[in-house]
Structure formats: C-alpha cells, structure tokens
C-alpha cells in the first residue's frame, strides 16, 4: 500500500486514482510564433496541477459543442463568478 504525505496508508481506491494520474507524463508546452490561445489551452491537458484541468475542460466543451445528440448546452455557475470579474466572459 502506498503511503500518504503524512505516512498513513492510502486506501486502495485512492491508490488506483493516484496511479492513474501519475501514469500520464507531463508534457512541456510547445511555444511557437504562431501559437494560438486555443492551441495553448489544448496543450494544457498534458500539463500538471490546474493546467491539466483547463485542458480537460476544453475537451469537454469541444465534445458538448460537437455532439449531434446533445444540441442544448446549459451553463450553471455560482453568483460570485460575476463579482470575480467574469461577467464579460459569460455574457
């Protein structure tokens, strides 16, 4: 059993999740003069920490917009997102 940061043993389910996350190597960003924001966001899926989450969200959004069996896309978010400065991003 794999040890946690504080030396405790991880449950089997968490061990499996840890192995899954660690099985994907972190890829370095490829920066070129013609790099677009869309290209960079797509590359984020191969990074670590929150960048990976950004890349995964982009993949989900792409699937939502291109799936012919799901023509309606709904957006739900917390009210503080507006106060955080994202009003023009969603509007």
PDB file of N, CA, C and O in Angstrom, residues 77-86:
ATOM      1  N   UNK A  77     -23.543  28.390 -12.876  1.00  0.00           N
ATOM      2  CA  UNK A  77     -22.365  28.823 -12.131  1.00  0.00           C
ATOM      3  C   UNK A  77     -22.785  29.589 -10.885  1.00  0.00           C
ATOM      4  O   UNK A  77     -23.920  30.022 -10.761  1.00  0.00           O
ATOM      5  N   UNK A  78     -21.839  29.750 -10.003  1.00  0.00           N
ATOM      6  CA  UNK A  78     -22.094  30.458  -8.752  1.00  0.00           C
ATOM      7  C   UNK A  78     -22.087  31.966  -8.995  1.00  0.00           C
ATOM      8  O   UNK A  78     -21.324  32.466  -9.830  1.00  0.00           O
ATOM      9  N   UNK A  79     -22.932  32.676  -8.277  1.00  0.00           N
ATOM     10  CA  UNK A  79     -23.026  34.124  -8.407  1.00  0.00           C
ATOM     11  C   UNK A  79     -21.718  34.878  -8.214  1.00  0.00           C
ATOM     12  O   UNK A  79     -21.464  35.868  -8.901  1.00  0.00           O
ATOM     13  N   UNK A  80     -20.833  34.447  -7.300  1.00  0.00           N
ATOM     14  CA  UNK A  80     -19.578  35.176  -7.103  1.00  0.00           C
ATOM     15  C   UNK A  80     -18.678  35.238  -8.340  1.00  0.00           C
ATOM     16  O   UNK A  80     -17.743  36.021  -8.391  1.00  0.00           O
ATOM     17  N   UNK A  81     -18.966  34.438  -9.355  1.00  0.00           N
ATOM     18  CA  UNK A  81     -18.156  34.488 -10.569  1.00  0.00           C
ATOM     19  C   UNK A  81     -18.285  35.860 -11.234  1.00  0.00           C
ATOM     20  O   UNK A  81     -17.334  36.357 -11.835  1.00  0.00           O
ATOM     21  N   UNK A  82     -19.452  36.472 -11.126  1.00  0.00           N
ATOM     22  CA  UNK A  82     -19.660  37.807 -11.691  1.00  0.00           C
ATOM     23  C   UNK A  82     -18.802  38.813 -10.930  1.00  0.00           C
ATOM     24  O   UNK A  82     -18.085  39.616 -11.530  1.00  0.00           O
ATOM     25  N   UNK A  83     -18.857  38.753  -9.607  1.00  0.00           N
ATOM     26  CA  UNK A  83     -18.064  39.666  -8.783  1.00  0.00           C
ATOM     27  C   UNK A  83     -16.567  39.436  -8.955  1.00  0.00           C
ATOM     28  O   UNK A  83     -15.765  40.347  -8.760  1.00  0.00           O
ATOM     29  N   UNK A  84     -16.197  38.231  -9.365  1.00  0.00           N
ATOM     30  CA  UNK A  84     -14.784  37.905  -9.566  1.00  0.00           C
ATOM     31  C   UNK A  84     -14.259  38.454 -10.886  1.00  0.00           C
ATOM     32  O   UNK A  84     -13.092  38.293 -11.205  1.00  0.00           O
ATOM     33  N   UNK A  85     -15.137  39.101 -11.671  1.00  0.00           N
ATOM     34  CA  UNK A  85     -14.694  39.731 -12.894  1.00  0.00           C
ATOM     35  C   UNK A  85     -14.944  38.961 -14.162  1.00  0.00           C
ATOM     36  O   UNK A  85     -14.405  39.279 -15.207  1.00  0.00           O
ATOM     37  N   UNK A  86     -15.792  37.944 -14.120  1.00  0.00           N
ATOM     38  CA  UNK A  86     -16.037  37.120 -15.302  1.00  0.00           C
ATOM     39  C   UNK A  86     -17.348  37.457 -16.022  1.00  0.00           C
ATOM     40  O   UNK A  86     -17.762  36.733 -16.904  1.00  0.00           O
TER      41      UNK A  86
END
